[in-house]
XYZ file of C-alpha atoms in Angstrom:
741
model
C 13.626 -33.812 -5.696
C 12.675 -36.289 -8.165
C 12.355 -35.708 -11.869
C 8.704 -36.999 -11.399
C 7.868 -33.293 -9.662
C 8.250 -31.328 -12.860
C 5.190 -33.442 -14.112
C 3.249 -31.178 -12.651
C 4.478 -28.495 -14.997
C 3.544 -26.894 -18.444
C 5.710 -27.109 -21.117
C 6.236 -23.309 -20.738
C 6.998 -23.781 -16.509
C 9.436 -26.281 -17.431
C 11.799 -23.600 -19.686
C 11.314 -21.354 -16.755
C 12.322 -23.691 -14.454
C 15.508 -25.137 -16.252
C 16.927 -21.529 -18.328
C 18.945 -20.739 -15.114
C 21.753 -18.647 -16.775
C 21.507 -14.893 -18.075
C 18.760 -12.902 -17.591
C 15.592 -14.174 -18.008
C 11.454 -12.340 -18.542
C 9.026 -15.025 -17.494
C 5.608 -13.211 -18.911
C 3.031 -14.885 -16.059
C -0.357 -13.968 -17.241
C -2.846 -14.125 -14.410
C -3.494 -17.116 -12.977
C -0.484 -18.350 -14.324
C 1.489 -20.349 -12.192
C 4.537 -17.813 -11.714
C 4.494 -18.576 -7.592
C 4.953 -22.174 -8.589
C 7.338 -21.777 -11.476
C 9.223 -19.231 -9.063
C 9.418 -22.040 -6.106
C 10.450 -25.188 -8.248
C 13.247 -22.963 -10.091
C 14.653 -22.269 -6.917
C 14.456 -26.146 -5.962
C 15.904 -26.997 -9.128
C 18.931 -24.488 -8.654
C 19.666 -26.375 -5.211
C 18.720 -29.637 -6.378
C 20.309 -30.437 -9.774
C 22.650 -27.637 -9.899
C 23.936 -27.730 -6.884
C 23.332 -23.971 -6.452
C 23.995 -23.316 -2.770
C 20.644 -21.851 -1.161
C 22.580 -19.295 0.693
C 23.269 -17.351 -3.027
C 20.016 -17.416 -4.228
C 17.396 -13.848 -3.499
C 13.994 -14.074 -4.218
C 12.402 -10.907 -4.097
C 8.212 -9.995 -3.892
C 5.731 -7.329 -3.160
C 4.263 -8.414 0.496
C 5.056 -10.362 3.041
C 2.050 -12.742 2.157
C 3.696 -13.508 -1.187
C 6.891 -13.668 0.714
C 5.388 -16.303 3.219
C 3.764 -18.289 0.760
C 6.973 -18.284 -1.484
C 8.956 -19.358 1.620
C 6.765 -21.991 2.126
C 6.907 -23.854 -1.338
C 10.515 -23.500 -1.719
C 11.434 -25.310 2.335
C 8.727 -27.905 0.762
C 10.520 -28.661 -2.433
C 14.232 -28.541 -1.506
C 16.222 -29.417 1.072
C 17.793 -26.970 3.090
C 15.261 -24.229 1.516
C 15.024 -21.971 4.403
C 18.395 -20.805 3.357
C 17.053 -18.979 0.619
C 16.531 -15.374 1.208
C 13.016 -14.841 0.477
C 11.818 -11.145 1.291
C 9.810 -8.047 -0.089
C 12.249 -5.389 -1.202
C 11.626 -3.557 1.628
C 12.385 -6.555 4.379
C 15.743 -7.093 2.046
C 17.010 -3.424 2.407
C 16.561 -3.136 6.207
C 18.361 -6.285 6.603
C 21.176 -4.782 4.599
C 20.732 -1.614 6.572
C 20.860 -3.105 9.793
C 24.277 -4.320 9.146
C 26.154 -1.290 6.890
C 24.117 2.053 7.273
C 26.827 3.218 9.435
C 28.894 3.463 6.264
C 25.887 6.423 5.771
C 25.975 7.896 8.799
C 23.397 6.486 10.547
C 23.413 4.296 13.458
C 21.737 0.482 12.904
C 18.959 0.600 15.173
C 17.577 3.479 13.042
C 13.448 3.876 13.285
C 11.252 3.498 10.412
C 8.704 6.112 10.020
C 5.083 5.123 8.260
C 2.889 8.006 6.392
C 1.541 9.634 9.441
C 5.234 9.893 10.957
C 6.301 11.443 7.980
C 3.650 13.727 7.357
C 3.755 14.963 11.434
C 7.436 15.783 10.679
C 7.046 17.709 7.859
C 4.452 19.663 9.586
C 6.717 20.232 12.665
C 9.409 21.451 9.572
C 6.654 23.597 7.872
C 6.379 25.162 11.163
C 9.537 25.821 11.692
C 10.854 27.618 8.846
C 7.476 29.756 9.691
C 5.575 28.271 6.329
C 1.937 29.276 5.673
C 0.697 25.276 6.382
C -2.452 26.001 3.930
C 0.121 26.970 1.367
C 2.720 24.410 2.052
C 0.388 21.168 3.067
C 2.332 18.412 4.404
C -0.032 15.197 2.832
C 0.746 16.785 -0.602
C 4.761 18.121 0.357
C 4.714 13.947 1.651
C 3.707 12.475 -1.734
C 5.956 15.447 -3.714
C 9.193 13.669 -1.641
C 8.099 10.246 -1.830
C 7.997 10.511 -5.741
C 11.772 12.079 -5.731
C 12.747 9.900 -3.678
C 11.514 7.074 -6.008
C 13.452 8.632 -9.017
C 16.493 9.241 -6.795
C 16.508 13.085 -6.804
C 18.313 14.417 -3.483
C 17.356 17.436 -2.031
C 20.568 19.181 -3.749
C 19.331 18.519 -6.758
C 15.590 19.248 -5.973
C 16.782 22.791 -4.917
C 18.996 22.930 -8.508
C 16.057 22.435 -10.219
C 13.647 24.792 -8.207
C 16.212 27.818 -9.044
C 13.795 30.891 -10.170
C 10.667 29.392 -9.005
C 9.918 30.957 -5.396
C 7.637 28.202 -4.439
C 9.730 25.325 -6.115
C 12.852 26.102 -3.951
C 10.736 26.671 -0.689
C 9.084 23.000 -1.252
C 12.551 22.022 -1.984
C 14.401 23.324 1.787
C 11.560 21.249 3.061
C 12.613 18.480 1.778
C 16.545 19.238 2.366
C 15.147 20.045 6.033
C 12.750 16.841 6.534
C 16.231 14.666 5.504
C 18.168 16.335 7.740
C 15.558 16.088 10.595
C 14.892 12.270 10.353
C 18.845 11.719 9.962
C 18.880 13.505 13.764
C 16.242 11.293 14.871
C 17.585 8.059 13.126
C 14.667 7.525 11.234
C 13.992 6.500 7.855
C 11.087 6.458 5.850
C 9.973 3.542 3.214
C 11.097 5.412 0.301
C 14.480 6.054 2.265
C 14.709 2.073 2.841
C 15.387 1.615 -0.640
C 16.841 4.764 -1.500
C 19.567 4.616 0.959
C 20.602 0.592 0.401
C 21.070 2.137 -3.740
C 23.338 4.929 -2.388
C 25.223 1.902 -0.166
C 25.658 -0.547 -2.580
C 26.932 2.432 -5.276
C 29.548 4.032 -2.984
C 30.832 1.404 -1.052
C 32.527 -1.465 -3.594
C 33.114 -3.973 -0.633
C 29.551 -4.025 0.160
C 28.338 -4.199 -3.378
C 30.700 -7.079 -4.197
C 29.589 -9.017 -0.795
C 25.832 -8.766 -1.972
C 26.686 -9.507 -5.596
C 28.938 -12.728 -4.437
C 25.821 -13.460 -1.665
C 23.068 -12.893 -4.371
C 24.635 -15.236 -7.520
C 20.955 -15.790 -8.567
C 18.149 -13.408 -8.343
C 14.666 -13.491 -8.762
C 11.915 -10.721 -8.560
C 7.801 -11.130 -8.440
C 5.772 -8.693 -9.905
C 8.764 -7.005 -11.963
C 5.729 -4.660 -13.805
C 5.227 -2.656 -10.386
C 8.797 -1.581 -10.174
C 10.085 1.786 -9.794
C 13.154 3.277 -10.536
C 14.946 2.937 -7.280
C 13.639 -0.728 -6.879
C 15.314 -1.425 -10.774
C 18.376 0.590 -10.101
C 18.760 -2.184 -6.688
C 17.681 -5.220 -8.666
C 20.332 -4.212 -11.520
C 23.117 -3.529 -9.365
C 23.212 -6.605 -7.470
C 22.799 -8.579 -10.505
C 25.714 -7.086 -12.773
C 28.469 -9.111 -11.656
C 26.838 -12.617 -12.424
C 23.774 -11.365 -14.890
C 21.473 -13.963 -13.361
C 18.333 -11.944 -12.836
C 15.230 -13.817 -13.169
C 12.272 -11.368 -12.879
C 8.617 -12.586 -13.006
C 5.383 -10.142 -14.242
C 2.753 -9.405 -16.020
C 2.710 -5.780 -17.622
C -1.186 -6.286 -18.266
C -1.699 -5.886 -14.441
C 0.472 -3.109 -14.262
C -1.393 -0.806 -12.256
C 0.071 1.326 -9.618
C 1.759 3.981 -11.889
C 0.401 6.635 -9.438
C 2.698 4.868 -6.450
C 5.622 5.404 -8.772
C 6.059 2.207 -10.880
C 7.112 2.291 -14.198
C 5.994 -0.242 -16.620
C 8.557 0.477 -18.949
C 10.843 -1.974 -16.806
C 9.213 -4.947 -17.957
C 8.049 -3.557 -21.414
C 12.476 -2.625 -22.281
C 13.657 -5.681 -20.754
C 14.764 -7.202 -23.571
C 16.735 -3.596 -24.427
C 18.122 -3.418 -20.853
C 19.798 -6.724 -20.664
C 21.167 -7.780 -23.398
C 20.639 -11.427 -24.411
C 17.471 -11.937 -22.246
C 15.441 -14.774 -22.671
C 11.505 -14.446 -23.244
C 9.085 -17.063 -21.914
C 5.318 -16.316 -21.953
C 2.884 -18.161 -19.237
C -0.582 -18.195 -20.773
C -1.968 -21.291 -19.358
C -4.307 -19.887 -16.751
C -5.356 -22.214 -13.806
C -7.601 -20.363 -12.048
C -10.699 -18.543 -13.845
C -13.154 -20.491 -16.849
C -12.830 -19.536 -20.320
C -15.912 -17.311 -20.284
C -14.294 -15.166 -18.087
C -10.717 -15.164 -19.681
C -12.435 -14.288 -22.946
C -13.924 -11.168 -21.252
C -10.492 -10.188 -19.717
C -8.565 -11.128 -23.275
C -11.063 -8.384 -25.164
C -11.298 -5.523 -22.853
C -6.992 -5.685 -22.656
C -6.746 -6.279 -26.092
C -7.640 -2.832 -26.211
C -4.237 -1.582 -25.077
C -1.161 -0.610 -27.386
C 1.594 -0.454 -24.844
C 1.314 -3.786 -23.710
C 3.320 -7.518 -24.882
C 0.887 -9.935 -26.693
C -0.389 -12.480 -24.621
C -3.645 -14.253 -24.893
C -4.691 -16.540 -21.601
C -6.412 -19.384 -22.174
C -7.675 -22.593 -19.926
C -8.681 -26.184 -19.429
C -11.129 -25.697 -16.812
C -14.250 -25.558 -19.642
C -16.164 -22.829 -20.611
C -18.457 -22.136 -17.197
C -21.052 -20.137 -16.756
C -21.295 -17.074 -18.896
C -20.352 -13.416 -17.960
C -23.351 -11.385 -16.448
C -23.971 -7.684 -17.349
C -27.024 -5.971 -15.404
C -27.557 -2.181 -15.495
C -29.859 -1.115 -12.714
C -31.880 2.192 -11.634
C -29.744 3.048 -9.245
C -26.465 2.561 -6.910
C -28.812 1.342 -4.113
C -30.914 -1.186 -6.532
C -27.111 -2.260 -7.563
C -26.223 -3.027 -4.036
C -29.538 -4.827 -3.001
C -29.621 -7.118 -6.081
C -25.651 -8.029 -5.765
C -26.622 -8.775 -1.727
C -29.739 -11.021 -2.877
C -27.604 -12.948 -4.904
C -25.498 -13.380 -2.423
C -28.079 -14.838 0.121
C -29.064 -16.662 -2.534
C -26.301 -18.867 -2.927
C -25.323 -18.875 0.323
C -28.718 -20.599 1.169
C -27.609 -22.964 -1.609
C -24.707 -24.226 0.459
C -22.083 -21.345 -0.985
C -20.285 -19.570 1.560
C -19.845 -15.916 2.339
C -16.405 -15.864 2.028
C -16.803 -17.024 -1.889
C -17.559 -13.372 -3.012
C -16.209 -10.430 -3.331
C -17.505 -7.414 -4.162
C -15.212 -4.728 -6.305
C -15.133 -1.307 -7.053
C -13.253 1.430 -8.283
C -13.704 4.134 -5.426
C -13.655 3.624 -1.594
C -16.847 5.682 -2.120
C -18.788 3.022 -3.388
C -18.698 1.020 -0.283
C -21.115 2.407 1.985
C -24.096 1.302 -0.043
C -23.223 -1.885 -0.047
C -21.797 -1.979 3.658
C -25.488 -0.753 4.660
C -27.020 -3.544 2.581
C -24.753 -5.694 4.254
C -25.927 -4.611 7.776
C -29.651 -4.142 6.763
C -29.343 -8.053 5.718
C -27.251 -9.406 8.793
C -24.483 -10.384 5.803
C -21.320 -10.743 7.426
C -18.583 -8.592 5.787
C -15.007 -7.597 5.849
C -13.945 -4.077 4.767
C -10.322 -3.978 3.010
C -8.676 -1.188 2.537
C -9.930 0.972 6.007
C -7.618 2.035 8.641
C -4.793 -0.393 9.002
C -4.654 -1.906 12.568
C -1.467 -0.527 13.223
C -2.539 2.953 11.898
C -5.311 3.145 14.800
C -4.538 6.016 17.253
C -4.012 3.392 20.346
C -1.433 1.132 18.525
C 0.055 3.851 16.983
C 0.457 5.314 21.322
C 2.005 1.835 22.436
C 4.081 1.544 19.413
C 5.364 4.927 19.819
C 6.138 4.171 23.426
C 8.045 1.121 22.502
C 10.185 3.391 20.007
C 10.855 5.452 22.549
C 11.772 2.365 25.206
C 14.270 0.862 21.973
C 15.870 4.556 20.968
C 15.764 7.704 22.734
C 16.324 9.610 19.211
C 12.916 9.287 17.606
C 11.703 12.830 18.402
C 8.069 12.181 16.281
C 7.583 9.146 18.640
C 8.185 10.849 22.047
C 6.171 13.831 21.274
C 3.320 11.528 20.376
C 3.246 9.828 23.738
C 4.753 12.673 25.776
C 1.416 13.701 27.424
C -0.295 10.547 26.438
C -2.322 9.926 29.134
C -2.155 13.387 30.642
C 0.193 13.951 32.596
C 0.100 18.036 32.630
C 3.016 18.354 29.893
C 1.333 20.981 27.622
C 2.200 22.528 24.093
C 4.131 25.322 25.536
C 6.646 23.079 27.436
C 7.007 20.688 24.494
C 8.022 23.612 22.302
C 10.826 24.565 24.952
C 11.976 21.442 25.026
C 12.257 21.493 21.454
C 13.761 24.779 21.000
C 16.326 23.638 23.634
C 17.106 20.558 22.066
C 17.553 21.971 18.978
C 19.824 24.663 20.277
C 22.443 21.930 21.891
C 21.990 18.975 19.135
C 20.353 16.883 21.619
C 17.005 14.487 20.707
C 13.266 15.187 22.424
C 14.217 12.389 25.120
C 17.678 13.696 25.886
C 16.153 17.305 26.725
C 13.726 15.703 28.777
C 16.539 14.054 30.597
C 17.837 17.398 31.002
C 14.827 19.195 31.767
C 16.078 21.164 34.467
C 18.529 23.031 32.187
C 15.302 24.143 29.904
C 15.133 27.744 30.659
C 11.093 28.785 31.649
C 10.488 24.714 31.930
C 8.670 25.469 35.346
C 5.903 23.493 37.386
C 6.214 20.742 34.592
C 9.456 19.796 35.424
C 8.346 17.252 37.931
C 6.217 15.240 35.562
C 9.038 15.520 32.753
C 11.071 13.727 35.458
C 8.730 11.224 36.492
C 7.898 10.171 32.408
C 12.105 9.901 32.518
C 11.945 8.051 34.552
C 9.164 6.053 33.770
C 10.856 5.312 30.018
C 14.309 4.287 31.863
C 12.525 1.642 33.784
C 10.781 0.432 31.041
C 14.078 -0.066 29.379
C 14.977 -2.424 32.229
C 11.981 -4.219 32.139
C 12.177 -8.358 32.230
C 10.036 -10.799 30.154
C 9.184 -11.308 26.762
C 7.913 -8.682 24.291
C 4.343 -9.500 25.696
C 5.207 -8.559 28.822
C 6.950 -5.206 28.005
C 4.075 -3.975 26.406
C 1.610 -5.006 29.342
C 4.264 -3.136 31.768
C 3.983 -0.108 29.279
C 0.143 -0.036 29.932
C 0.423 -0.592 33.266
C 3.070 1.954 34.225
C 1.553 4.533 32.002
C -2.195 4.021 33.188
C -3.116 3.655 29.344
C -6.834 2.361 29.540
C -7.281 5.680 31.375
C -7.407 7.108 28.180
C -10.281 5.309 27.300
C -12.792 6.058 29.891
C -14.595 9.105 28.625
C -15.741 7.507 25.192
C -18.843 5.331 24.471
C -18.814 1.944 25.895
C -18.967 0.316 22.208
C -15.817 2.730 21.494
C -13.627 1.690 24.067
C -14.356 -1.573 23.748
C -13.091 -1.722 20.863
C -10.046 -0.208 20.928
C -9.413 -2.381 24.263
C -9.572 -5.496 21.648
C -7.314 -3.652 19.421
C -4.979 -3.574 22.326
C -5.922 -7.003 23.008
C -4.927 -8.013 19.440
C -1.845 -6.207 19.782
C -1.138 -8.258 22.953
C -1.752 -11.458 20.795
C 0.366 -10.260 17.825
C 3.491 -9.562 20.174
C 3.078 -13.104 21.790
C 2.875 -14.737 18.427
C 5.657 -12.426 16.954
C 7.645 -14.357 20.438
C 6.630 -17.542 19.396
C 8.107 -17.592 15.732
C 11.246 -16.927 16.828
C 13.947 -20.202 18.299
C 14.723 -20.048 21.551
C 18.614 -19.751 20.888
C 17.609 -16.606 19.157
C 15.538 -14.402 20.955
C 14.473 -11.192 19.221
C 14.932 -7.801 20.161
C 12.373 -4.807 20.851
C 13.668 -3.841 17.284
C 12.991 -6.854 15.507
C 9.566 -6.382 16.476
C 9.041 -2.681 15.372
C 10.336 -3.922 12.444
C 7.793 -6.481 11.588
C 4.925 -4.432 12.091
C 6.358 -1.539 10.407
C 6.631 -3.310 7.000
C 2.608 -5.189 6.990
C 0.993 -3.931 4.605
C -2.793 -3.910 4.288
C -3.264 -6.603 1.935
C -0.745 -8.824 4.714
C -3.376 -8.480 7.123
C -6.364 -9.712 4.881
C -8.130 -12.920 6.905
C -8.754 -15.183 4.310
C -10.309 -18.059 6.634
C -12.853 -15.784 7.947
C -16.396 -16.854 6.268
C -17.379 -12.912 5.271
C -18.112 -10.903 2.082
C -15.428 -9.287 0.916
C -15.668 -5.226 -0.195
C -12.668 -3.800 -1.223
C -11.200 -1.495 -4.225
C -10.450 -3.181 -7.127
C -6.428 -1.945 -6.427
C -6.429 -4.031 -3.256
C -7.321 -6.763 -5.081
C -4.541 -7.652 -6.780
C -2.994 -10.758 -5.650
C -5.924 -12.380 -4.533
C -8.627 -14.861 -6.109
C -12.227 -15.210 -5.122
C -15.109 -18.059 -6.503
C -17.522 -15.623 -7.245
C -16.648 -11.534 -8.325
C -18.759 -8.334 -8.017
C -17.486 -5.833 -10.383
C -19.612 -3.032 -9.912
C -20.061 0.719 -10.852
C -19.244 -0.182 -14.539
C -19.716 3.088 -15.789
C -17.462 6.037 -17.781
C -16.449 8.391 -15.221
C -16.342 6.110 -12.328
C -14.764 3.325 -14.327
C -12.627 4.575 -16.211
C -12.424 7.700 -13.601
C -13.397 11.363 -15.175
C -9.849 12.420 -14.628
C -8.563 9.692 -16.422
C -11.020 10.781 -19.506
C -10.046 14.207 -19.548
C -6.623 14.450 -18.700
C -5.405 13.353 -22.654
C -3.074 11.009 -21.597
C -4.025 8.054 -23.171
C -1.517 6.304 -20.394
C -4.548 6.623 -18.090
C -6.999 5.135 -19.566
C -4.427 2.294 -20.766
C -3.990 1.689 -16.481
C -7.449 1.969 -15.956
C -8.145 -0.583 -18.757
C -5.457 -2.866 -16.795
C -6.732 -2.235 -13.692
C -10.636 -3.869 -15.031
C -8.187 -6.323 -16.326
C -7.343 -7.476 -12.956
C -10.427 -7.414 -11.782
C -12.051 -9.733 -14.297
C -9.478 -12.150 -13.056
C -9.793 -12.201 -9.946
C -13.067 -14.400 -10.205
C -12.861 -18.155 -10.833
C -15.982 -19.503 -11.809
C -18.458 -16.238 -11.794
C -18.013 -13.026 -12.495
C -21.332 -10.238 -12.652
C -20.265 -6.607 -14.174
C -23.227 -4.061 -12.904
C -23.595 -0.606 -14.095
C -26.127 2.143 -12.598
C -28.399 4.455 -15.093
C -28.141 7.534 -12.246
C -25.403 6.898 -9.343
C -24.819 9.290 -6.313
C -21.654 10.018 -5.127
C -20.173 13.251 -3.135
C -23.845 14.499 -2.910
C -24.700 14.573 -6.883
C -26.609 12.650 -9.110
C -24.749 11.524 -12.397
C -26.097 9.593 -15.410
C -23.330 8.142 -17.583
C -22.718 5.904 -20.232
C -22.042 2.330 -19.296
C -18.168 1.653 -18.773
C -16.057 1.393 -22.142
C -14.154 -1.359 -20.677
C -18.204 -3.382 -20.649
C -18.637 -2.327 -24.338
C -15.435 -3.878 -25.146
C -16.799 -7.128 -24.657
C -18.340 -8.724 -27.724
C -21.752 -8.938 -26.893
C -22.160 -13.119 -27.438
C -19.511 -13.182 -24.269
C -22.025 -11.282 -22.117
C -25.547 -12.709 -20.669
C -27.081 -9.073 -20.719
C -30.112 -8.221 -18.901
C -29.860 -4.240 -20.572
C -29.168 -3.764 -23.936
C -25.192 -2.169 -24.001
C -25.276 1.006 -26.149
C -22.225 0.430 -28.119
C -22.026 4.569 -29.750
C -19.583 7.270 -28.608
C -16.558 4.870 -28.670
C -13.869 7.283 -30.356
C -10.612 5.885 -31.303
C -7.760 5.826 -29.233
C -4.594 6.504 -29.877
C -2.158 4.676 -32.060
C 0.484 4.378 -29.001
C 0.791 5.474 -25.706
C 4.271 6.813 -26.393
C 2.961 8.657 -29.040
C 3.975 12.383 -28.506
C 0.954 13.637 -30.403
C -1.481 11.398 -28.738
C -0.788 13.066 -25.618
C -2.789 15.827 -27.320
C -5.847 14.013 -28.767
C -8.817 14.126 -26.788
C -9.706 10.728 -25.638
C -13.583 11.111 -25.076
C -16.287 13.554 -24.529
C -16.931 14.711 -20.952
C -20.283 12.226 -19.873
C -23.689 14.355 -19.399
C -23.918 15.204 -15.458
C -27.298 16.281 -14.472
C -26.176 18.253 -11.379
C -26.866 18.558 -7.723
C -30.102 16.952 -6.305
C -30.518 19.954 -3.721
C -30.068 23.275 -3.586
C -26.905 24.288 -2.003
C -24.809 27.630 -1.264
C -20.920 27.325 -1.509
C -19.563 29.097 1.435
C -16.843 31.856 0.725
C -14.319 30.486 3.003
C -13.994 27.395 5.241
C -12.975 27.523 8.577
C -10.476 24.580 8.063
C -7.764 23.999 5.838
C -6.478 20.221 4.459
C -3.997 18.899 7.396
C -6.685 19.906 9.807
C -8.735 18.058 12.220
C -12.443 17.754 11.783
C -15.339 16.337 13.429
C -18.541 15.166 11.820
C -21.808 14.215 13.152
C -22.065 11.069 12.019
C -18.470 9.858 11.589
C -16.465 11.168 13.891
C -13.408 12.948 14.321
C -10.700 12.689 11.245
C -8.011 15.157 9.344
C -8.948 16.494 6.172
C -6.640 15.086 3.337
C -7.716 17.285 0.693
C -10.326 20.078 -0.217
C -11.717 20.543 -4.079
C -13.307 24.039 -5.131
C -16.710 23.258 -7.156
C -18.596 25.897 -8.923
C -21.462 25.272 -6.277
C -20.047 23.699 -2.938
C -16.711 22.684 -1.707
C -15.622 18.540 -1.902
C -13.754 17.349 1.472
C -11.858 14.165 1.066
C -11.613 13.178 5.076
C -9.621 10.679 6.549
C -11.834 9.731 9.730
C -10.165 7.366 12.440
C -12.927 5.110 12.400
C -14.746 4.608 9.331
C -11.822 5.109 6.575
C -11.821 8.153 4.112
C -14.925 9.665 3.299
C -15.268 12.386 0.675
C -18.550 14.970 1.721
C -19.733 18.662 0.790
C -19.135 21.190 2.954
C -23.068 22.574 3.312
C -23.941 19.260 4.106
C -21.274 17.488 5.924
C -21.628 20.243 9.036
C -18.186 19.765 9.739
C -16.964 21.472 13.234
C -13.080 22.338 13.364
C -11.083 21.114 16.139
C -8.712 22.966 17.719
C -4.921 21.470 18.347
């Protein structure tokens, strides 16, 4: 790479590229070109510092970001393809595939997704004869995840629970879950990081091997790292100290997932002698948009001082509109989009962003009513759809017979006369003889009371054995599964539209398998485990096809890392954004996180930004009348094109510091006015279902209850529907039908 290439970088970007030795914190504001800096930095190490590309590790948070980074490095440096560019999870998987036997696992381990984890925890709770209404697998799964992210083992959890009966039972569930995962030779997403850290801590030779391998480490989106990711990075960088992290504390929005903003705020304290370089020139947005973003985020106390600026010109003013209700808001937003499309814009130029999934309904209905093509991001992930999970479960069982969760899922799919009683007897036999469920099936003739199901079990076992010896590539194997299992027969009783959707999803999986095969070199054909690993590590944002000409509807959390010519930031009302919960916890860090989320939303816009609120909004069957969001009120009037006057009252001073203990005892804001229900309801004394149960709704179909909130007049039920995603409904109106197992 010639020196002329560096002319594309500004002064601060050059400083970040050329500073290669020792710890470095690059504070990169939104749109400041951090991907370019990291790619050039890797190329500079290779081309100018003669560092072997084999000695460079670049870590990102999404496969999409990793792919973009990899392509840039390859375009800038010879042998750039040898740089290890991957997500945290992919990096750890590669390490564990080679050395996890040191921890007592086999290297062909399975990776569990959220549904697999919950299914296994539900089974553990059942095996321990605990009340599933009291110990809810969804809640327990989230709790276990948080413990693993904080590197707390089951043994430590049990010590911490001494004297507390319920806490002890939860710790025992954690312990049993970990043991069952080990028996199944399976890892969940948190295990990928936790076990890699344990591997490096306990095995000096492995630790030194990877420290010598990765002499230069770069980590993107460092503000989103949790404790175990911090420990992993610190362990690898300890020997040579050449750790470069890039991030923006103003875009730290994943505290609920365990992200610790202190990792970036305290970087200089943690890594002695660290240099800090700020990238404040924005290459994405106009000055008008950036001035609004700066005005909002400046109200946060727990941040490093930065001020975004741009040479792209002032641009159009940011507009704020207050509508009578949510449907008027949706109608006006869609009207604006239609007008701009008629003037030559593309539908894909527009993004509608909101705080909660519940807000999407009005926009979806308005898009449908106006024939506006749209893409709802954040619904059911492709790989979470029932038919896709069924086929992947077959592949997991073919790849390794140790995954009991996968085997149990497809043992009677399609129906082959193997009922619940038979499965329970198989599981008892497997547990008593230290076998996997698949091994128990292979020895079904020895299972007490197996009866008439024996023949069906033997047919299933023989079919799996045949599929393991199937010739051909990944697509051929999938087609063989579909043919030998007669899987399409499971779709025959569905309505035509739903049947066609599921067939289309299956065709898409076949296309994915074909593309996967094509991406590998002929001399290194992929294994089935490689395919399962790739699909297991796909994130929601990775599936966003930006080439589709559709309006994008998504939550603010989902928008991070994306950009659009025009953004509509909707529902800007206190109580919605920021949420009631963050307003009433008394924890100023909650408000600061919400403000960072607003900052992220504002900085997604390149040319045009519209903020909107509703005087009255109906959500979850309740009409609320809220003040315009404090985040709008924090923007000076001269920066907004106002269609309604924004009231500036009710703006109490916020705590001096998010780390000041006294701040936690202050009341952040009085609760906004709520004018109750728009109808009369009678609360049910007892619900016929609980969290984790399956229910059917007349309009949305079947789903799983994920949360139940007890209001004064009615129950609020949160349901993860199979086809339409998550909805929150009032029990008295929803008329939910419980479904028996």
